[in-house]
Every structure is written in structure tokens, then in C-alpha cells.
């Protein structure tokens, strides 16, 4: 068992925790990072499966993610454009497959007008309410006590338009059914990306990838921190006090006990309760954490000898709100002659898939992809499903969101430290919410707050 004395102990070696640790070290504070897994990266994970490099976790970079872009530059990492040449594929509510180009789905004029109306409404609300304090806006309660599903239908009677708009936030981002979260949570999702329009523009939100994989953001930062990162070390207990002198925190994990002045919980909110706190957290924290949960999505990777869809003049980009696999993209690696597709099966559809055997699930998913891109999609050389819902130290994807009414009720307290305990994850970010960019922003923000607090109190001794 390691016995360590540090200024700050960080729980979680994902992009948020490691960014915080790196920034704290720059400020002259000593750190220890405790990670439950046997690897760093959190919900980013680049691995080789059957000879193919796959982005099992988060992977894309958009132009507005300036914090992440700055860090990539600092770390010497390069990016490349997602392949997007050729026609896209849309499967409508009638099951008809249509090829199209441009940003707009090939729907009827009536449905297109309704989609434009809903987009304008969401863009206006996102601009008005913003991502920083949506719970403080005068419309917060009104929007937080109606589900996104019902808000859409309150504003449009066109079912295909509602389902298509819902796809971009429900299945595409929060990975929960649109009836399970509020319109305010949807507005926050849109505002965090700059606008709802950005979420509907795959050429923006899915602009670039990192050469060699997104996990390098964590791997390179961890390499700088060296032995201050302790893996395979789940935190069990946090003992803390507010004496204001010397060590205020003792964190006990499977491999280390760390005495420190501050602790950063850099894990998703659904994992906060995996730790015992002594004394217990305040009632407000206990209640709040029970109203935050992760969604569920199966990220499907299919690798082929060649990107055959390109030969057919297709981009590999596919949408179908009623399809089993609602989204498909060309996910071919940098300078790789093989072709890789990535598809997503979200929320209730993922529930249905997990009731099947592995072979039945594979067949159903590949048949759905083939509905977009043809029978060649049925026979990949490599097939893999990212199932974060079964991960012991994640338990869902992509990020935590509040249940109905939770955001306006608890949001103002989600950043409040409890004595020496601070909270940092992409799940709590404003700009960059649920993305690596948000994790980087939160890591920097918490490091700055702790550095300022450390200047006001005696050092550990």
C-alpha cells in the first residue's frame, strides 16, 4: 500500500482529471491521480481489436472545441478530416431509402418546413438561455417540467419532423428516449455546442479525428505525471474535515492512501456514490446525485477490406430516426486502406438488442446498416460493439443528464465544493458538455479554483 502526501488527490484519470492534475502541477502544487481501471482515458479508449484500431470511446473534434484544440496542439497531436465526400442516405418514416446531398434530409416540403421551425425555436432558446446557468433563466421551470418528446409535439403536429429533430439530441447525444428528459436539458445540449443547428450539422459536430486516437490526450498527460498516476486503484473512502490547517483529506483506495488538502472527483456523477464519505455528504448532494444518470448506446464498429461505399459514390453518412441503427458514419482511420463504419443503437433500441444473443444482435445490427449501404455491409472482417453500460467504472454513455425537473432544481449546486471536495467531469461542463472539450475545460476550471483556494490556506505538512 502506497502512503502519499500531496496537495491535491484526483479521483479519475480521464481527460478531466488528468488535465486538472497537469494544470495543478504547473501551478506548483503536488498531485496524485487515483484510477480504478488498469488504463487512463476514462470514456476515451483507443484499442486494437482483431488487428483493427478502433475508437471504443469518444473520438470527434469540432471547430468550436477550442480548449481541446489548444491541448492537442500542446501535446503535439494532429487531426484529420472525417470522410464526407459523396451522397448521404436517409431512410424515412415510410421505410423508403433516399440518397441526398447537403445538410437537409430529403423529406416532404411540409416536414422540411416543420423541421426548420423546430430548429429555429431551439436555436432561439439556446441563444437566450445559454449553457452556463440554464437553471437560472425565467423559463427554466416551464421547460424543465415538460419532456422533450412532448415539447416537440406541442410545437409541431408533424411526427416525422418531431422524430428527426428528436434524433439529434435524444438518440444522438443524451442516448435516452426523448420522453425521459426535459426540454431544458435539450436546450442545454444545444447551447453547449453553440446552437442546435451545430448538432444537426455532422460536418461541424463530427468534423475531425485525432491521428492515432483520442485516448492519446490522456496517455500523454499521464506520461508527464509519471508515478503520480496510480492505476487499478478504486477509491473506497474519503475522510475529510474543514479544520483549515494541514491535511484536510485522507483518500483510501485499493493501492494507496493519500493525505491531501483537496480532492477532485473527476468521474461521472453516477459514480459519486461508489465512494463512502466521512462525514457523509450534505443532503443536497445525496439528492442531486440520484437525479443524474447516464444514457445507453451501443457503438458499433464494422471494418471491411475496402471502404466499398465510396466506390458507390456514398459518403457513409446515414440517418434514419425509425431505423434500428439511427446513425452511420465513415470512421476509416487515417491512411488506412481498409474501410470502417461506425453506427449507433440508442436507448430503448439498445435495450431490445441486449435481450438477443450476441449472434442475433450482430445480425440485426448489420442488417440495419445494410439497409442504408447495401449487402456488402453484412460481412465485415472485424465487428465490435462498445458497450459502456456494462463497464464497472462508467455504467452508461455518453454522459449524465438530469431526469425531468432535475436541471432547474439542482443545477445551481452541481459545481459547489463540499469542504475540500471539488467536482470535475465533462458531465458538468457548460460549453463542451459531454465532450472531451468539456472535460478539458472542467479540468482547467477546477485547477484554477483549487490553486486560488490553496493560496488562501496553510500548506500541508
Tab-separated table of C-alpha atoms in Angstrom, residues 71-360:
chain	number	residue	atom	x	y	z
A	71	UNK	CA	-4.462	20.918	-25.692
A	72	UNK	CA	-3.990	18.816	-28.819
A	73	UNK	CA	-1.558	21.440	-30.058
A	74	UNK	CA	0.287	21.478	-26.718
A	75	UNK	CA	0.629	17.716	-26.814
A	76	UNK	CA	1.779	17.678	-30.434
A	77	UNK	CA	-1.238	15.712	-31.675
A	78	UNK	CA	-2.544	16.096	-35.222
A	79	UNK	CA	-6.078	15.845	-36.562
A	80	UNK	CA	-7.584	14.759	-39.854
A	81	UNK	CA	-10.938	15.346	-41.537
A	82	UNK	CA	-13.754	12.857	-41.296
A	83	UNK	CA	-14.552	11.449	-44.741
A	84	UNK	CA	-17.708	13.069	-46.067
A	85	UNK	CA	-17.494	13.089	-49.903
A	86	UNK	CA	-20.407	11.687	-51.875
A	87	UNK	CA	-24.103	11.207	-51.219
A	88	UNK	CA	-25.666	10.503	-47.842
A	89	UNK	CA	-28.507	8.059	-47.169
A	90	UNK	CA	-31.824	8.766	-45.448
A	91	UNK	CA	-34.486	6.244	-44.505
A	92	UNK	CA	-37.774	7.993	-43.834
A	93	UNK	CA	-40.762	7.139	-41.718
A	94	UNK	CA	-42.196	5.187	-44.657
A	95	UNK	CA	-39.076	2.999	-44.796
A	96	UNK	CA	-38.031	4.414	-48.159
A	97	UNK	CA	-34.285	4.764	-48.794
A	98	UNK	CA	-33.273	8.041	-50.443
A	99	UNK	CA	-29.872	9.407	-51.457
A	100	UNK	CA	-29.210	13.085	-50.899
A	101	UNK	CA	-26.546	15.757	-50.644
A	102	UNK	CA	-26.355	18.826	-48.451
A	103	UNK	CA	-27.487	19.465	-44.887
A	104	UNK	CA	-31.227	18.843	-45.248
A	105	UNK	CA	-32.965	15.470	-45.090
A	106	UNK	CA	-34.938	14.570	-48.255
A	107	UNK	CA	-38.372	14.918	-46.681
A	108	UNK	CA	-41.607	16.460	-47.910
A	109	UNK	CA	-41.877	20.222	-48.098
A	110	UNK	CA	-44.286	20.175	-45.147
A	111	UNK	CA	-41.938	18.112	-42.959
A	112	UNK	CA	-38.961	20.222	-44.016
A	113	UNK	CA	-40.813	23.396	-43.002
A	114	UNK	CA	-41.706	21.890	-39.623
A	115	UNK	CA	-38.097	20.784	-39.045
A	116	UNK	CA	-36.918	24.292	-39.886
A	117	UNK	CA	-39.471	25.751	-37.454
A	118	UNK	CA	-38.379	23.469	-34.608
A	119	UNK	CA	-34.717	24.149	-35.353
A	120	UNK	CA	-35.322	27.908	-35.232
A	121	UNK	CA	-37.157	27.562	-31.909
A	122	UNK	CA	-34.328	25.536	-30.373
A	123	UNK	CA	-31.659	27.860	-31.751
A	124	UNK	CA	-33.509	30.837	-30.263
A	125	UNK	CA	-33.881	29.187	-26.854
A	126	UNK	CA	-30.243	28.063	-26.832
A	127	UNK	CA	-29.089	31.613	-27.576
A	128	UNK	CA	-31.460	33.123	-24.996
A	129	UNK	CA	-30.830	30.655	-22.152
A	130	UNK	CA	-27.183	29.721	-22.783
A	131	UNK	CA	-25.137	26.858	-21.409
A	132	UNK	CA	-23.666	28.420	-18.275
A	133	UNK	CA	-26.694	28.729	-15.974
A	134	UNK	CA	-29.787	27.414	-17.747
A	135	UNK	CA	-31.433	26.728	-14.385
A	136	UNK	CA	-31.428	30.449	-13.570
A	137	UNK	CA	-33.449	31.554	-16.611
A	138	UNK	CA	-37.083	32.652	-16.081
A	139	UNK	CA	-38.236	29.902	-18.465
A	140	UNK	CA	-36.234	27.190	-16.699
A	141	UNK	CA	-39.055	25.608	-14.681
A	142	UNK	CA	-41.501	25.712	-17.573
A	143	UNK	CA	-39.049	23.957	-19.899
A	144	UNK	CA	-37.745	21.550	-17.275
A	145	UNK	CA	-41.147	20.131	-16.352
A	146	UNK	CA	-42.103	19.030	-19.872
A	147	UNK	CA	-40.367	16.183	-21.664
A	148	UNK	CA	-38.529	16.945	-24.879
A	149	UNK	CA	-40.840	14.453	-26.641
A	150	UNK	CA	-43.945	16.382	-25.595
A	151	UNK	CA	-42.361	19.806	-26.134
A	152	UNK	CA	-41.655	18.879	-29.762
A	153	UNK	CA	-45.252	17.786	-30.302
A	154	UNK	CA	-46.514	20.865	-28.510
A	155	UNK	CA	-44.789	22.866	-31.234
A	156	UNK	CA	-45.409	20.636	-34.263
A	157	UNK	CA	-48.001	18.069	-35.350
A	158	UNK	CA	-45.629	16.544	-37.931
A	159	UNK	CA	-44.465	13.243	-36.416
A	160	UNK	CA	-41.580	12.715	-38.839
A	161	UNK	CA	-40.282	16.216	-38.136
A	162	UNK	CA	-40.508	15.636	-34.376
A	163	UNK	CA	-38.710	12.302	-34.606
A	164	UNK	CA	-35.962	13.701	-36.823
A	165	UNK	CA	-35.327	16.684	-34.567
A	166	UNK	CA	-35.522	14.442	-31.516
A	167	UNK	CA	-32.917	12.122	-33.017
A	168	UNK	CA	-30.159	14.715	-32.807
A	169	UNK	CA	-30.485	15.166	-29.042
A	170	UNK	CA	-32.199	12.010	-27.746
A	171	UNK	CA	-30.576	9.145	-29.635
A	172	UNK	CA	-27.655	11.175	-30.928
A	173	UNK	CA	-26.439	12.896	-27.755
A	174	UNK	CA	-28.173	12.099	-24.464
A	175	UNK	CA	-28.853	8.484	-25.551
A	176	UNK	CA	-32.147	8.454	-23.680
A	177	UNK	CA	-35.691	8.396	-25.050
A	178	UNK	CA	-36.960	11.930	-25.649
A	179	UNK	CA	-39.702	11.352	-23.059
A	180	UNK	CA	-37.067	10.718	-20.350
A	181	UNK	CA	-35.506	14.199	-20.187
A	182	UNK	CA	-36.758	17.737	-20.291
A	183	UNK	CA	-36.876	20.386	-22.962
A	184	UNK	CA	-34.495	22.435	-20.781
A	185	UNK	CA	-31.962	19.590	-20.828
A	186	UNK	CA	-32.292	19.563	-24.637
A	187	UNK	CA	-31.702	23.315	-24.769
A	188	UNK	CA	-28.581	22.920	-22.627
A	189	UNK	CA	-27.309	20.244	-25.019
A	190	UNK	CA	-27.841	22.607	-27.942
A	191	UNK	CA	-26.369	25.639	-26.172
A	192	UNK	CA	-23.285	23.673	-25.143
A	193	UNK	CA	-22.481	23.180	-28.840
A	194	UNK	CA	-23.156	26.801	-29.744
A	195	UNK	CA	-26.593	26.128	-31.277
A	196	UNK	CA	-28.979	23.340	-32.148
A	197	UNK	CA	-28.029	23.869	-35.794
A	198	UNK	CA	-24.498	22.750	-34.925
A	199	UNK	CA	-25.875	19.466	-33.587
A	200	UNK	CA	-27.725	18.822	-36.843
A	201	UNK	CA	-24.644	19.542	-38.951
A	202	UNK	CA	-22.494	16.413	-38.897
A	203	UNK	CA	-19.813	18.262	-40.846
A	204	UNK	CA	-19.479	20.560	-37.818
A	205	UNK	CA	-20.047	18.394	-34.760
A	206	UNK	CA	-18.142	15.427	-36.258
A	207	UNK	CA	-15.522	17.469	-38.056
A	208	UNK	CA	-12.156	15.865	-37.270
A	209	UNK	CA	-10.464	12.953	-35.530
A	210	UNK	CA	-7.110	12.669	-33.784
A	211	UNK	CA	-4.381	10.833	-35.673
A	212	UNK	CA	-3.636	7.776	-33.551
A	213	UNK	CA	-6.750	8.133	-31.430
A	214	UNK	CA	-8.335	10.403	-28.812
A	215	UNK	CA	-7.038	8.383	-25.853
A	216	UNK	CA	-3.622	9.922	-26.519
A	217	UNK	CA	-4.904	13.089	-24.846
A	218	UNK	CA	-4.900	11.123	-21.597
A	219	UNK	CA	-1.932	8.874	-22.309
A	220	UNK	CA	0.422	11.787	-22.991
A	221	UNK	CA	-0.717	13.776	-19.962
A	222	UNK	CA	-0.358	10.700	-17.770
A	223	UNK	CA	3.146	10.134	-19.118
A	224	UNK	CA	4.076	13.659	-17.974
A	225	UNK	CA	2.691	12.910	-14.489
A	226	UNK	CA	4.579	9.599	-14.236
A	227	UNK	CA	4.307	7.797	-10.898
A	228	UNK	CA	1.783	10.339	-9.643
A	229	UNK	CA	-0.846	8.313	-11.558
A	230	UNK	CA	-1.848	5.128	-9.718
A	231	UNK	CA	-3.878	2.625	-11.773
A	232	UNK	CA	-6.085	-0.290	-10.682
A	233	UNK	CA	-6.829	1.685	-7.536
A	234	UNK	CA	-10.560	2.282	-6.977
A	235	UNK	CA	-11.225	4.840	-4.271
A	236	UNK	CA	-13.279	3.432	-1.398
A	237	UNK	CA	-13.333	6.149	1.270
A	238	UNK	CA	-12.819	9.895	1.523
A	239	UNK	CA	-12.278	11.180	5.064
A	240	UNK	CA	-12.421	14.964	5.226
A	241	UNK	CA	-12.696	17.892	7.576
A	242	UNK	CA	-12.747	21.674	7.429
A	243	UNK	CA	-10.160	22.446	10.060
A	244	UNK	CA	-8.319	24.793	7.708
A	245	UNK	CA	-4.891	23.563	8.777
A	246	UNK	CA	-2.610	20.875	7.383
A	247	UNK	CA	-4.107	17.851	5.707
A	248	UNK	CA	-7.847	18.117	5.309
A	249	UNK	CA	-8.474	14.932	3.290
A	250	UNK	CA	-7.433	11.302	3.507
A	251	UNK	CA	-8.386	9.272	0.449
A	252	UNK	CA	-8.207	5.495	0.746
A	253	UNK	CA	-8.046	3.368	-2.411
A	254	UNK	CA	-7.131	-0.241	-3.122
A	255	UNK	CA	-3.476	0.606	-3.688
A	256	UNK	CA	-2.854	3.926	-1.983
A	257	UNK	CA	-3.729	6.144	0.931
A	258	UNK	CA	-3.268	9.809	0.102
A	259	UNK	CA	-3.256	12.682	2.589
A	260	UNK	CA	-4.032	15.978	0.878
A	261	UNK	CA	-5.522	19.412	1.198
A	262	UNK	CA	-8.057	18.960	-1.596
A	263	UNK	CA	-9.734	16.170	-3.543
A	264	UNK	CA	-11.180	16.340	-7.066
A	265	UNK	CA	-13.896	13.887	-8.048
A	266	UNK	CA	-13.211	13.625	-11.794
A	267	UNK	CA	-15.702	10.867	-12.513
A	268	UNK	CA	-19.284	10.987	-13.827
A	269	UNK	CA	-21.908	11.873	-11.203
A	270	UNK	CA	-23.465	8.397	-11.243
A	271	UNK	CA	-20.229	7.100	-9.680
A	272	UNK	CA	-20.019	9.581	-6.799
A	273	UNK	CA	-21.962	7.213	-4.567
A	274	UNK	CA	-19.443	4.404	-5.150
A	275	UNK	CA	-17.299	6.204	-2.565
A	276	UNK	CA	-18.017	6.401	1.165
A	277	UNK	CA	-17.608	9.912	2.576
A	278	UNK	CA	-16.779	10.540	6.213
A	279	UNK	CA	-18.545	12.661	7.290
A	280	UNK	CA	-21.342	11.985	4.767
A	281	UNK	CA	-22.039	14.490	2.033
A	282	UNK	CA	-24.799	17.019	2.716
A	283	UNK	CA	-28.406	16.092	1.975
A	284	UNK	CA	-28.441	18.312	-1.122
A	285	UNK	CA	-25.604	16.341	-2.719
A	286	UNK	CA	-27.213	12.998	-1.901
A	287	UNK	CA	-30.464	14.059	-3.509
A	288	UNK	CA	-28.880	15.696	-6.550
A	289	UNK	CA	-26.729	12.719	-7.462
A	290	UNK	CA	-29.789	10.466	-7.537
A	291	UNK	CA	-31.357	12.619	-10.247
A	292	UNK	CA	-28.379	12.341	-12.645
A	293	UNK	CA	-27.964	9.263	-14.802
A	294	UNK	CA	-26.166	8.151	-17.940
A	295	UNK	CA	-27.912	7.009	-21.095
A	296	UNK	CA	-27.344	3.815	-23.047
A	297	UNK	CA	-25.893	3.344	-26.519
A	298	UNK	CA	-24.215	0.562	-28.460
A	299	UNK	CA	-21.424	1.979	-30.583
A	300	UNK	CA	-20.922	-0.497	-33.428
A	301	UNK	CA	-17.660	-0.810	-35.362
A	302	UNK	CA	-17.549	-2.717	-38.654
A	303	UNK	CA	-14.255	-2.964	-40.567
A	304	UNK	CA	-14.119	-4.021	-44.244
A	305	UNK	CA	-11.271	-4.781	-46.655
A	306	UNK	CA	-12.078	-1.568	-48.516
A	307	UNK	CA	-14.455	1.363	-47.959
A	308	UNK	CA	-16.867	-0.133	-50.507
A	309	UNK	CA	-19.487	2.593	-50.065
A	310	UNK	CA	-17.095	5.159	-51.521
A	311	UNK	CA	-16.970	3.125	-54.734
A	312	UNK	CA	-20.732	3.595	-54.922
A	313	UNK	CA	-20.386	7.364	-54.548
A	314	UNK	CA	-21.596	7.335	-50.944
A	315	UNK	CA	-20.148	9.264	-48.009
A	316	UNK	CA	-21.054	6.583	-45.466
A	317	UNK	CA	-23.239	9.092	-43.621
A	318	UNK	CA	-26.693	7.642	-42.948
A	319	UNK	CA	-29.716	8.685	-40.889
A	320	UNK	CA	-32.996	7.035	-40.019
A	321	UNK	CA	-34.902	8.005	-36.881
A	322	UNK	CA	-37.019	4.850	-37.115
A	323	UNK	CA	-34.163	2.525	-38.089
A	324	UNK	CA	-32.502	0.243	-35.549
A	325	UNK	CA	-29.149	1.901	-36.260
A	326	UNK	CA	-30.152	5.553	-36.329
A	327	UNK	CA	-26.808	6.968	-37.446
A	328	UNK	CA	-23.902	5.581	-39.501
A	329	UNK	CA	-20.630	7.300	-40.434
A	330	UNK	CA	-17.450	6.521	-42.315
A	331	UNK	CA	-14.968	6.022	-39.495
A	332	UNK	CA	-11.964	4.916	-41.541
A	333	UNK	CA	-8.660	5.526	-39.780
A	334	UNK	CA	-6.016	7.919	-41.044
A	335	UNK	CA	-4.198	6.452	-44.084
A	336	UNK	CA	-5.832	3.040	-43.559
A	337	UNK	CA	-6.680	1.205	-46.831
A	338	UNK	CA	-9.478	-0.640	-45.064
A	339	UNK	CA	-12.867	0.911	-44.528
A	340	UNK	CA	-14.524	1.322	-41.147
A	341	UNK	CA	-18.132	2.171	-40.423
A	342	UNK	CA	-19.433	3.255	-37.047
A	343	UNK	CA	-23.110	3.091	-36.150
A	344	UNK	CA	-25.172	3.832	-33.054
A	345	UNK	CA	-28.071	1.976	-31.436
A	346	UNK	CA	-29.526	4.075	-28.630
A	347	UNK	CA	-31.778	3.901	-25.575
A	348	UNK	CA	-34.799	1.593	-25.946
A	349	UNK	CA	-33.483	0.078	-29.155
A	350	UNK	CA	-30.295	-0.824	-27.311
A	351	UNK	CA	-32.446	-2.419	-24.590
A	352	UNK	CA	-34.065	-4.620	-27.225
A	353	UNK	CA	-30.718	-5.604	-28.714
A	354	UNK	CA	-29.319	-6.695	-25.360
A	355	UNK	CA	-32.220	-9.115	-24.989
A	356	UNK	CA	-30.848	-11.023	-28.006
A	357	UNK	CA	-27.919	-13.406	-28.176
A	358	UNK	CA	-24.626	-11.938	-29.424
A	359	UNK	CA	-25.094	-13.625	-32.813
A	360	UNK	CA	-28.688	-12.431	-33.173
